[in-house]
Coordinates of C-alpha atoms and ligand atoms in Angstrom, one line a residue:
X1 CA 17.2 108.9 -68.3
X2 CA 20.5 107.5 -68.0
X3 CA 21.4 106.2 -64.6
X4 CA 24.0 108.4 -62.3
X5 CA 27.2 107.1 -61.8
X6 CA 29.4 106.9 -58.9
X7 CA 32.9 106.5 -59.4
X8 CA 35.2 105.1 -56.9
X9 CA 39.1 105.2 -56.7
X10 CA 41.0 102.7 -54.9
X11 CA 39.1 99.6 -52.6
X12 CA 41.4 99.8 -49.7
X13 CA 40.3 100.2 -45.7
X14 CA 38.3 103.8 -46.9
X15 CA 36.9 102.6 -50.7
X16 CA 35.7 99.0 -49.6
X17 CA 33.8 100.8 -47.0
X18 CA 32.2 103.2 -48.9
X19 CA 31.2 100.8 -51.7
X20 CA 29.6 98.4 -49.4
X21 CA 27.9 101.4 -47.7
X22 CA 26.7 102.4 -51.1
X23 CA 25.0 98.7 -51.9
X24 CA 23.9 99.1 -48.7
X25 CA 21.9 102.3 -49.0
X26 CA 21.2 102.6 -52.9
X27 CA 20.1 98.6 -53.1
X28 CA 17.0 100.0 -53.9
X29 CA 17.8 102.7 -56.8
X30 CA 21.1 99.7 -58.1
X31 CA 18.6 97.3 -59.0
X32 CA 16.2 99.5 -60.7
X33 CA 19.0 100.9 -62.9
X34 CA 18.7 104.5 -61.8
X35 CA 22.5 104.5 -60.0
X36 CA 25.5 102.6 -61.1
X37 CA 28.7 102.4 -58.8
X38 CA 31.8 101.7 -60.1
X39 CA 35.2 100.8 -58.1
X40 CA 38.4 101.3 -59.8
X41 CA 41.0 99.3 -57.7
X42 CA 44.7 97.8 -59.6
X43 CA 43.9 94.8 -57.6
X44 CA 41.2 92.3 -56.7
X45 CA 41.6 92.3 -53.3
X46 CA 41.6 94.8 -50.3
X47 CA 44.9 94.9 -48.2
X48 CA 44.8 94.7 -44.4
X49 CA 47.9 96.4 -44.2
X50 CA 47.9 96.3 -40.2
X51 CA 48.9 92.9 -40.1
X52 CA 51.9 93.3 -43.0
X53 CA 54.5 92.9 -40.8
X54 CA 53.5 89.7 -39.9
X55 CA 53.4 88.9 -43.1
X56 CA 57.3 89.5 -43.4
X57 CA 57.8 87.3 -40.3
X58 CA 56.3 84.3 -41.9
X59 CA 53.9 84.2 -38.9
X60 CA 50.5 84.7 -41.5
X61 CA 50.5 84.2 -45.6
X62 CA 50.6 86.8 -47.9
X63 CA 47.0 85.4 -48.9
X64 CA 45.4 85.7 -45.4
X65 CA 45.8 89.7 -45.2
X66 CA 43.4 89.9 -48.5
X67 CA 40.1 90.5 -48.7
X68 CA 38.3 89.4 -52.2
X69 CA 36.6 92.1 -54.1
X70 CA 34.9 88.9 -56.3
X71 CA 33.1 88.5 -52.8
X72 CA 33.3 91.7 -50.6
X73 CA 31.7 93.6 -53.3
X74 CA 28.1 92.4 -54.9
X75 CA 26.2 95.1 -57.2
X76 CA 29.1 97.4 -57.3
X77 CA 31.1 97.0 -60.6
X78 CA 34.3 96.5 -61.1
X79 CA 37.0 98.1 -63.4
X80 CA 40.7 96.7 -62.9
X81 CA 42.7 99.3 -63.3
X82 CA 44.4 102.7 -62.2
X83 CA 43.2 106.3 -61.9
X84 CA 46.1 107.7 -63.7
X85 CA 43.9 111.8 -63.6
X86 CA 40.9 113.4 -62.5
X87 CA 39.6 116.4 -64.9
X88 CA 37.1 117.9 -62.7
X89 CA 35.9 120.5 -65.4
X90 CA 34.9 117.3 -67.5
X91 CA 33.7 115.5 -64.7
X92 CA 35.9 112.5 -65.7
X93 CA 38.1 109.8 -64.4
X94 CA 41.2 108.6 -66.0
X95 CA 42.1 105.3 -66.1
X96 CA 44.6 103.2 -67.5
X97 CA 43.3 99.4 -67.2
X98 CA 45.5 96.3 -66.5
X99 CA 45.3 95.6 -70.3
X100 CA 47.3 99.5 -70.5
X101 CA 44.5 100.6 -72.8
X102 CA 43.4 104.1 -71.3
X103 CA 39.9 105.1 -71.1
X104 CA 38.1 108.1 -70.2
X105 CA 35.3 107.2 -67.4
X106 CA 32.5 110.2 -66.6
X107 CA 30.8 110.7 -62.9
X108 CA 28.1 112.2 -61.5
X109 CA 30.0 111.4 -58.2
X110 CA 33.7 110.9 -57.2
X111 CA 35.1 109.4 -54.1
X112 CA 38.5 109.1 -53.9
X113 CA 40.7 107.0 -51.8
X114 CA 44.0 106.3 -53.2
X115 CA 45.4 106.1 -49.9
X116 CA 49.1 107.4 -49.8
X117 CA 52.8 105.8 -50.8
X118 CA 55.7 105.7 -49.1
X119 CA 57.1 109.3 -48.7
X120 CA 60.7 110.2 -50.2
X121 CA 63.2 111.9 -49.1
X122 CA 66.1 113.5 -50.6
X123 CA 68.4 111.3 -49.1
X124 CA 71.2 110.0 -51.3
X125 CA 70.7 106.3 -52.2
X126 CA 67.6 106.2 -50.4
X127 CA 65.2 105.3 -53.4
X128 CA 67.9 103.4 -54.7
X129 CA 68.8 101.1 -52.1
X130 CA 65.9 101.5 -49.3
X131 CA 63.2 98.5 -49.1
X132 CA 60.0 99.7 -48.7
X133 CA 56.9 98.1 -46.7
X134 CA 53.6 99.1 -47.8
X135 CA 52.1 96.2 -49.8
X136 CA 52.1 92.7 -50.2
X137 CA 54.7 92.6 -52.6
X138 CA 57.4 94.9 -50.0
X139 CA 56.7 92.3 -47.3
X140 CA 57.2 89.0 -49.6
X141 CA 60.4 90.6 -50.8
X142 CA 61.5 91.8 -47.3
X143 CA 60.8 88.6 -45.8
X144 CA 62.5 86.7 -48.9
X145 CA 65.7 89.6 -48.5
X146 CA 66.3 89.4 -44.9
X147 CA 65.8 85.3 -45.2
X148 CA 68.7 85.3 -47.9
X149 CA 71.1 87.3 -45.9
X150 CA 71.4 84.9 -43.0
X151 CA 72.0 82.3 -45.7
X152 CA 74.4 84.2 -47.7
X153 CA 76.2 85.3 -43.4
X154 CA 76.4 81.7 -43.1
X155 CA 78.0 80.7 -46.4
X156 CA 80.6 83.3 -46.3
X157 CA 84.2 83.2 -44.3
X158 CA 84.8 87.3 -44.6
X159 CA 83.8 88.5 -41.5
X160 CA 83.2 92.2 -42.8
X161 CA 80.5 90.1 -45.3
X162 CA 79.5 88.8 -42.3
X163 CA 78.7 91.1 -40.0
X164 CA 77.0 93.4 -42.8
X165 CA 74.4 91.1 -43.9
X166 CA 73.1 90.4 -40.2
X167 CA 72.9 94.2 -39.8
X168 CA 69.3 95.0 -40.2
X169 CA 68.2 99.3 -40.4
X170 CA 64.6 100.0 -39.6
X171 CA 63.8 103.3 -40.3
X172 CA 60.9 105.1 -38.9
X173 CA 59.5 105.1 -35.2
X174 CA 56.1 104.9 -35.5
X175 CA 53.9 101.7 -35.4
X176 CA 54.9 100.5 -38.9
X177 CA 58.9 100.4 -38.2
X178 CA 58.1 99.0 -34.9
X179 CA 56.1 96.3 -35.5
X180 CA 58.2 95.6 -38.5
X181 CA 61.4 95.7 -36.3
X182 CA 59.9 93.9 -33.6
X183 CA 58.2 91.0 -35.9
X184 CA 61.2 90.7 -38.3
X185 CA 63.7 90.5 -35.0
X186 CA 61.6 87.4 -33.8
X187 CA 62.5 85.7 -37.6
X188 CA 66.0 86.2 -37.6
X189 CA 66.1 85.2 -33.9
X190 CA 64.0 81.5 -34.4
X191 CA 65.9 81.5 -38.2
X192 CA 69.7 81.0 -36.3
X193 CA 68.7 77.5 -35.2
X194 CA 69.2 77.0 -39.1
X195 CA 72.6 79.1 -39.3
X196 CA 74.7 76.9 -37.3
X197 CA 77.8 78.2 -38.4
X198 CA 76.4 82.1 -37.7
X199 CA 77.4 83.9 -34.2
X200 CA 74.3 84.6 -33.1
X201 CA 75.8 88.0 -31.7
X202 CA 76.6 89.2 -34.9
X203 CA 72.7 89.4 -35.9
X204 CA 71.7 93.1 -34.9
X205 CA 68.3 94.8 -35.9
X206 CA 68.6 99.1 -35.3
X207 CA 65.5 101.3 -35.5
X208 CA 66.1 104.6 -36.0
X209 CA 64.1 108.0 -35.8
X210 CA 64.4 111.2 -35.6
X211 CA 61.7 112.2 -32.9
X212 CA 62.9 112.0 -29.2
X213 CA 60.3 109.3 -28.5
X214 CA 58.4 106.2 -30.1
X215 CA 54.9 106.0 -31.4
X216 CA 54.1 109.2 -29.6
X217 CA 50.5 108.6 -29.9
X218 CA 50.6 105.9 -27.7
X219 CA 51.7 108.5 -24.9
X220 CA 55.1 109.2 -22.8
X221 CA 54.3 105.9 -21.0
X222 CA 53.6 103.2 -23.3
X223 CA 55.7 104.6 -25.5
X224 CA 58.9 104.2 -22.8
X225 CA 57.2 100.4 -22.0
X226 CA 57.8 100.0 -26.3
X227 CA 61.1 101.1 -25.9
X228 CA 62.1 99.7 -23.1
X229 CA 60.8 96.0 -24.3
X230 CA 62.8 96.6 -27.6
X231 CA 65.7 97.3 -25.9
X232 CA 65.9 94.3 -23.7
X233 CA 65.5 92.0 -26.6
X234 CA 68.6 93.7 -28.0
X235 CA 67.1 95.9 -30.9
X236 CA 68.9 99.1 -30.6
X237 CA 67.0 101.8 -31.0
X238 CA 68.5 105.5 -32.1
X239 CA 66.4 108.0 -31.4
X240 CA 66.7 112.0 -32.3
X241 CA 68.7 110.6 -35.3
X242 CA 67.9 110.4 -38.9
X243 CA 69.8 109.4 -42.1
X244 CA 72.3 111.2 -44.1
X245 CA 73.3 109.1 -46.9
X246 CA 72.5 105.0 -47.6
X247 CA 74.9 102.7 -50.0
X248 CA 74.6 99.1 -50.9
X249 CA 77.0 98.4 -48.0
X250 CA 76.0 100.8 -45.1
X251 CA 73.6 103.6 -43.7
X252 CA 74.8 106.6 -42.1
X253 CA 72.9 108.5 -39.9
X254 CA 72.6 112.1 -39.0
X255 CA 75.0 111.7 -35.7
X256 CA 78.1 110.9 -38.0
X257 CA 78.0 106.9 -36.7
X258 CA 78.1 104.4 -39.6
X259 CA 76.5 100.9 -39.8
X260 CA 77.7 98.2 -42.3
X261 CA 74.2 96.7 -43.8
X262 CA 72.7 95.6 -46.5
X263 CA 69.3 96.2 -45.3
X264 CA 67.6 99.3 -44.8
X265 CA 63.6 99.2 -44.7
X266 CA 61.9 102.6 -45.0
X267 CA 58.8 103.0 -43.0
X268 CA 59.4 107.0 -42.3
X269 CA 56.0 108.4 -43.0
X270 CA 53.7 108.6 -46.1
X271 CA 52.2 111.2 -48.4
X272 CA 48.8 110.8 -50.6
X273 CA 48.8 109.1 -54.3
X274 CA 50.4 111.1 -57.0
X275 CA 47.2 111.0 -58.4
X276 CA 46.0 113.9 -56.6
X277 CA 48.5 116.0 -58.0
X278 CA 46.6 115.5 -61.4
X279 CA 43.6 117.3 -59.6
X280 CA 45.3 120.8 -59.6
X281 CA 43.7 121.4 -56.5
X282 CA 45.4 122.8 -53.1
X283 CA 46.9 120.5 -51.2
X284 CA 47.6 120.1 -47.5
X285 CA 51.0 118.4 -46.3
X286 CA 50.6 116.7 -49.6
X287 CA 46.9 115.8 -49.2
X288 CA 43.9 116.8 -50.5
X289 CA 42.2 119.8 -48.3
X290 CA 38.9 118.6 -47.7
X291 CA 35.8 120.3 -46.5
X292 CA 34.3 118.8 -42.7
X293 CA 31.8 117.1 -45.1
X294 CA 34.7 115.3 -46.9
X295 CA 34.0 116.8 -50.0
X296 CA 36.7 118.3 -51.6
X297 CA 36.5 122.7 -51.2
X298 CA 34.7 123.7 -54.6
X299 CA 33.1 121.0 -56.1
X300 CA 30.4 119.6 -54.6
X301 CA 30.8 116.1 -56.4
X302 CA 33.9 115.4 -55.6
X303 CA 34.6 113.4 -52.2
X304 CA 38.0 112.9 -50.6
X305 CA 38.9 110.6 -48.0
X306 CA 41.4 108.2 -46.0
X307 CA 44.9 108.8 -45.9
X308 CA 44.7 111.0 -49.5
X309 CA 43.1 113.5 -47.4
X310 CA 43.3 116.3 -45.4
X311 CA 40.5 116.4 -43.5
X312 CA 40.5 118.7 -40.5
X313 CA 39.9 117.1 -37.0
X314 CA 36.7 118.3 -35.2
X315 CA 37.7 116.5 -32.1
X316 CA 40.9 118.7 -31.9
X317 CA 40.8 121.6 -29.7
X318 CA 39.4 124.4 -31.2
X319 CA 38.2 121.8 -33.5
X320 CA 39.4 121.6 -37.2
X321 CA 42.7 122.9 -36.0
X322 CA 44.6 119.7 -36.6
X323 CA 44.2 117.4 -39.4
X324 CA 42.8 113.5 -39.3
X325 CA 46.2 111.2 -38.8
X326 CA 46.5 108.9 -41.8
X327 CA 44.9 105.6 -40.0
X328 CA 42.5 102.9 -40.8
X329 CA 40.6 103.7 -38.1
X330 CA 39.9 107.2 -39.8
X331 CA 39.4 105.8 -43.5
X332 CA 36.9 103.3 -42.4
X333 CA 34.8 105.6 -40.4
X334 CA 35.3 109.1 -43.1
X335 CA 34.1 106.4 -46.0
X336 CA 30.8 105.7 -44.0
X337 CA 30.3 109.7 -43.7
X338 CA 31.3 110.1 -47.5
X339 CA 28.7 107.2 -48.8
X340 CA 26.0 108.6 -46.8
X341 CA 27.1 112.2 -47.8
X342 CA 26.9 111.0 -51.7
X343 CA 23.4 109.4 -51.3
X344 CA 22.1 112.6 -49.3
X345 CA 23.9 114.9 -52.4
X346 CA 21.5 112.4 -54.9
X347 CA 18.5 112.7 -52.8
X348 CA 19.0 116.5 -52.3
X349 CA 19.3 116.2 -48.3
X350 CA 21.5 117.9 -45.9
X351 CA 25.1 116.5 -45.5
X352 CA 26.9 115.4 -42.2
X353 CA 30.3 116.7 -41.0
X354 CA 33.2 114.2 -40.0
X355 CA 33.6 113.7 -36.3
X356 CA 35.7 111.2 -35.1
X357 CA 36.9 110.3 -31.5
X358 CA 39.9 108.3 -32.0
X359 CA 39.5 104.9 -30.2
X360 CA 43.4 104.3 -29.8
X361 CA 46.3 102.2 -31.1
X362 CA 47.5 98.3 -30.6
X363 CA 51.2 97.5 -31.5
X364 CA 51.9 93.9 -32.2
X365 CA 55.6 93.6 -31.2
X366 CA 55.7 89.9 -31.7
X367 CA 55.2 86.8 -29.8
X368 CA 53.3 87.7 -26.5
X369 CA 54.5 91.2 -26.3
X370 CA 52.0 94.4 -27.5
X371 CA 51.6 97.6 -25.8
X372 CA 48.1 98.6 -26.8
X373 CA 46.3 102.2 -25.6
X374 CA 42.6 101.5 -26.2
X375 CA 39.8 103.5 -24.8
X376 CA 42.5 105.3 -22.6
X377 CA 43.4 102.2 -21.2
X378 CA 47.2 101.3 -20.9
X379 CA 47.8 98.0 -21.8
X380 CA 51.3 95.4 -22.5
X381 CA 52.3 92.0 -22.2
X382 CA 49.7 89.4 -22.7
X383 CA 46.4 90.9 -22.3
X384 CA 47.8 93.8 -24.7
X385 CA 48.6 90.7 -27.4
X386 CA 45.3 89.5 -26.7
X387 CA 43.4 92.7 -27.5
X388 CA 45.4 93.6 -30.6
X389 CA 44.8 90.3 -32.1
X390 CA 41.2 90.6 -30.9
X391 CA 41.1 94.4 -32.6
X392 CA 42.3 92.9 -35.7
X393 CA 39.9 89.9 -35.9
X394 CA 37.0 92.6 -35.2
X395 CA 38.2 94.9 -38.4
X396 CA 39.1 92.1 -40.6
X397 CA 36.2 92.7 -43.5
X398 CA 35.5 89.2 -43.7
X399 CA 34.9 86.0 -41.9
X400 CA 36.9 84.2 -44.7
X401 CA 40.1 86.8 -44.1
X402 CA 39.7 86.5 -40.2
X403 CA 39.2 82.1 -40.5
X404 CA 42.7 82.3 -42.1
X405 CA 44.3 84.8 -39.9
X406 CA 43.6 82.4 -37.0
X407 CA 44.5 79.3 -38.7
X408 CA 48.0 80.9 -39.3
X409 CA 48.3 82.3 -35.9
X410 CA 47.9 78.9 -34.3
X411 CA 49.9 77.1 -37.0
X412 CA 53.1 79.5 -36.5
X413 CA 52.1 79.2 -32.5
X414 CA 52.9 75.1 -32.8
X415 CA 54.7 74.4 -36.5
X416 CA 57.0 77.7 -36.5
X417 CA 58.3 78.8 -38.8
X418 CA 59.7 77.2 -41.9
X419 CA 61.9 79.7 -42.9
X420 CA 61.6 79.1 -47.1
X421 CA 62.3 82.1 -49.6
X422 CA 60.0 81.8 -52.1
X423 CA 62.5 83.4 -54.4
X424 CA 60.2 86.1 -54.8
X425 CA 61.8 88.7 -57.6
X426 CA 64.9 86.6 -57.2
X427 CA 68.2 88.2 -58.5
X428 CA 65.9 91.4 -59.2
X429 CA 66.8 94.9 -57.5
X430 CA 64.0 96.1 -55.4
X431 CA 63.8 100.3 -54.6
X432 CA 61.4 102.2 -52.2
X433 CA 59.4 102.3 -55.0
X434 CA 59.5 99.6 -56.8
X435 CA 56.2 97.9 -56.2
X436 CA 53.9 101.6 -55.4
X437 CA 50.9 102.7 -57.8
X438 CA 53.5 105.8 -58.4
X439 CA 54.5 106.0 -61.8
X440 CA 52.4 107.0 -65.0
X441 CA 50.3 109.2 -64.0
X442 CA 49.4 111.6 -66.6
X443 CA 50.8 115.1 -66.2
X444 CA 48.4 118.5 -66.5
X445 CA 49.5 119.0 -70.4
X446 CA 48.2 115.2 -71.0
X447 CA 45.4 115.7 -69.3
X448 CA 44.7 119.4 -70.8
X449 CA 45.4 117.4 -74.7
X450 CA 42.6 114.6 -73.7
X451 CA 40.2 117.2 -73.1
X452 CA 40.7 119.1 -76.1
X453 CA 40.7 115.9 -78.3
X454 CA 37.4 114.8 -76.2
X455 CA 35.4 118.0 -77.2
Ligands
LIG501 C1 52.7 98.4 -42.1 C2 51.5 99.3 -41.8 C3 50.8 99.1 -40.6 C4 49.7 99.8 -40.3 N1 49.1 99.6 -39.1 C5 48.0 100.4 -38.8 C6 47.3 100.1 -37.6 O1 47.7 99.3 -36.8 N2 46.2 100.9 -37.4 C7 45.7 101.9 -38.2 O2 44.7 102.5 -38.0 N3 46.4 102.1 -39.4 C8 47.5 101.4 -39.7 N4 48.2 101.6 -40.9 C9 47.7 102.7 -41.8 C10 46.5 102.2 -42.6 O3 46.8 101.0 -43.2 C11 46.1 103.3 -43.6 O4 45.9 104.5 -42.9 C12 44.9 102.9 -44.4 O5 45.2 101.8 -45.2 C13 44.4 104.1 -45.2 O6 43.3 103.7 -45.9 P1 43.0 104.2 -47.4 O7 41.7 103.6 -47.8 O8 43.1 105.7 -47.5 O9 44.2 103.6 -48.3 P2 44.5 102.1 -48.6 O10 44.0 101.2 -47.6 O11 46.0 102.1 -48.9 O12 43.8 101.9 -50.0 C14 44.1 102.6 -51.2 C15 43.6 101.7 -52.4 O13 43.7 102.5 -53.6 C16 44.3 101.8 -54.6 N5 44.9 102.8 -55.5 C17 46.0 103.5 -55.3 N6 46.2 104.4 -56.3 C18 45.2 104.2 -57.1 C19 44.8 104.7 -58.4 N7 45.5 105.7 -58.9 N8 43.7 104.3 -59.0 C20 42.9 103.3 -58.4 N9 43.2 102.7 -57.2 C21 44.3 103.2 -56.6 C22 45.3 100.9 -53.9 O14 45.7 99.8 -54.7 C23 44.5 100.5 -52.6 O15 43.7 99.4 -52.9 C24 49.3 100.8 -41.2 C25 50.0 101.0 -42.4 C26 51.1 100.2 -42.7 C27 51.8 100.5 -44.0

């Protein structure tokens, strides 16, 4: 008998999880042959995309926010690649290897986590001139961007020039375009002592959203703390405003008011991988509309999780009446449910619903400010900083990732910064979408043709 196969998609916070659950629980049937699990991941590594934004600031390397599959993962194998559709008549994965060549890969078991990519709007220039910040590559090329037009402020004598390319436009208020504000602020701030011809004045970082408050899950009161800390340090912060049109040379926003810049970074909201549209299933705010055992509604082999999912909220009151938010904290814990749920499925034993309290949020805002809301606690300064780094050593997959973190942490808290582009791209034109798992996925007339020429 051939062995069953379990097919994962994607190795971020919810697929890592659920592979390593999977070794966990199946060691037994693994080395016996009887299951195989297979991870399909672009990459070889995990993101921690939490601490991005530090990446951007130069305070940790792009390196130290990876996790190795070559270590994290041990009888699970792996198949470099994308996902590019899902025939769930056939049973089959899609996917289009690093090498392009396409192949078609069967289950007995899905589970996918694609995660999500930065949401569009229709916004003129938006996808053409918006910087995104979702992956590695975003933050390298932010950091290298924003680095390069301090350099280019100082080495010009037009003032308009000037005062443009020390403009910085973050948009979206939620803990993404915070911390990316607030991190990204601090580098522009310590980066002036090697500007000495740049009015420091002239270097101004805007956040914009269009909900009346910050981060609203961090309640009224931490959320005015935020805002009030941003404020002081000079970030100005536009709220109940959105944006109406973006150019190379300026943003405008939704009140009419203009702002010369050459930098506008996109961090207004997400929606799941394109590669759930191949499923031709219903979707929920974009996401897949999952059952409270995290299987998708319909096909019992199919599970969907982390932030491709819609999966309703049995803490919410009455329960299932609001959706899981699109967190790490949700992925990590639906992808413990979803492995157990697979081996129970294999075993023929009765699945468990997703229930989740959620354990609250920490917001790095740089330096030795955080505002951080866990357990119903309300936290800032200091001891905020010191639970938010604390929460990230804690879900940091691996001693090796979490060694490294430190070792930057204390090597930007004495050396600084050095301020270096690594010419990252150089000279190339980066868009929202430049660097996202969002193009080639195969439509449902390529999909419908593969199946005919399969059977
Ligand atoms: C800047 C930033 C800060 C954040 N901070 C926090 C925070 O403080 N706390 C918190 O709880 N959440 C935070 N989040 C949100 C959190 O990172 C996400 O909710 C979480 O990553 C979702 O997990 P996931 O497994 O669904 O997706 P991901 O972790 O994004 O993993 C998806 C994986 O699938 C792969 N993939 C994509 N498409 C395909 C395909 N077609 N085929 C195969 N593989 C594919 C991707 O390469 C990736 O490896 C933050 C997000 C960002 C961007």
């Amino acid at each position: 008998m051939s062995a069953q196969r379990i097919v994962v998609v994607g190795a971020g916070f919810a697929g890592l999880k659920a592979v390593q659950r999977l070794e966990r629980e199946l060691k037994g049937e693994l080395a016996r042959g009887e299951v195989e699990v297979v991870v399909v991941n672009p990459h070889d590594y995990m993101l921690y995309l939490p601490l991005l934004p530090q990446v951007a600031a130069g305070v940790i390397t792009a390196q130290s926010v990876t996790v190795p599959l070559p270590r994290a993962i041990k009888r699970a194998q792996r198949l470099p690649g994308q996902v590019v559709g899902v025939d769930l008549q056939r049973k089959v994965a899609v996917v289009r290897k690093i090498d392009e060549n396409v192949v078609d890969l069967p289950y007995d078991r899905l589970i996918i986590t694609a995660g999500s990519v930065t949401r569009q709007f229709d916004i003129p220039g938006l996808e053409e001139h918006g910087l995104g910040m979702k992956n590695l590559g975003e933050a390298a090329y932010l950091r290298d961007h924003v680095l390069s037009q301090l350099e280019l402020a100082n080495a010009s004598t037009d003032p308009e020039e000037r005062a443009a390319r020390c403009s910085f436009v973050v948009v979206g208020g939620g803990y993404a375009g915070t911390e990316t504000a607030a991190s990204l602020e601090l580098l522009t701030d310590a980066a002036l002592k090697r500007f000495p011809r740049l009015d420091p004045t002239l270097v101004k970082w805007t956040l914009v959203d269009i909900a009346p408050r910050l981060m609203p899950e961090l309640g009224q009161r931490l959320g005015e703390e935020a805002l009030d800390l941003l404020r002081r340090r000079g970030i100005g912060v536009r709220l109940e405003t959105g944006v109406e049109e973006v150019t190379a040379d300026s943003v405008t926003l939704t009140d009419g008011s203009v702002i010369p810049t050459k930098t506008l970074v996109w961090t207004a909201g997400v929606t799941a991988s394109p590669l759930v549209k191949t499923l031709g299933v219903e979707l929920v705010r974009g996401r897949v509309k999952t059952t409270t055992d995290l299987r998708l509604d319909g096909y019992e082999d199919v599970f969907v999780l982390g932030d491709a999912a819609a999966v309703p909220d049995l803490t919410a009151s009455p329960p299932g009446s609001a959706l899981c938010p699109p967190t790490a904290q949700h992925a990590t814990r639906q992808a413990v449910i979803a492995a157990d749920n697979v081996v129970a499925s294999l075993r023929g034993q009765p699945l468990r619903e997703y229930k989740h309290h959620d354990l609250g949020l920490v917001v790095d805002l740089g330096g030795t400010q955080a505002v951080a809301h866990p357990l119903k606690l309300r936290l800032t300064g200091m001891l905020a900083q010191l639970v938010t780094r604390g929460y990230h050593l804690y879900a940091l997959p691996q001693a090796r990732t979490r060694a490294r973190v430190v070792f930057n942490w204390i090597l930007h808290l004495f050396g600084g910064d050095d301020f270096i582009r690594i010419g990252f791209l150089h000279g190339r034109k980066s868009e929202t979408s430049s660097f996202e798992e969002t193009r080639d996925y195969l439509s449902e007339e390529e999909m419908k043709q593969r199946a005919s020429a399969a059977s």
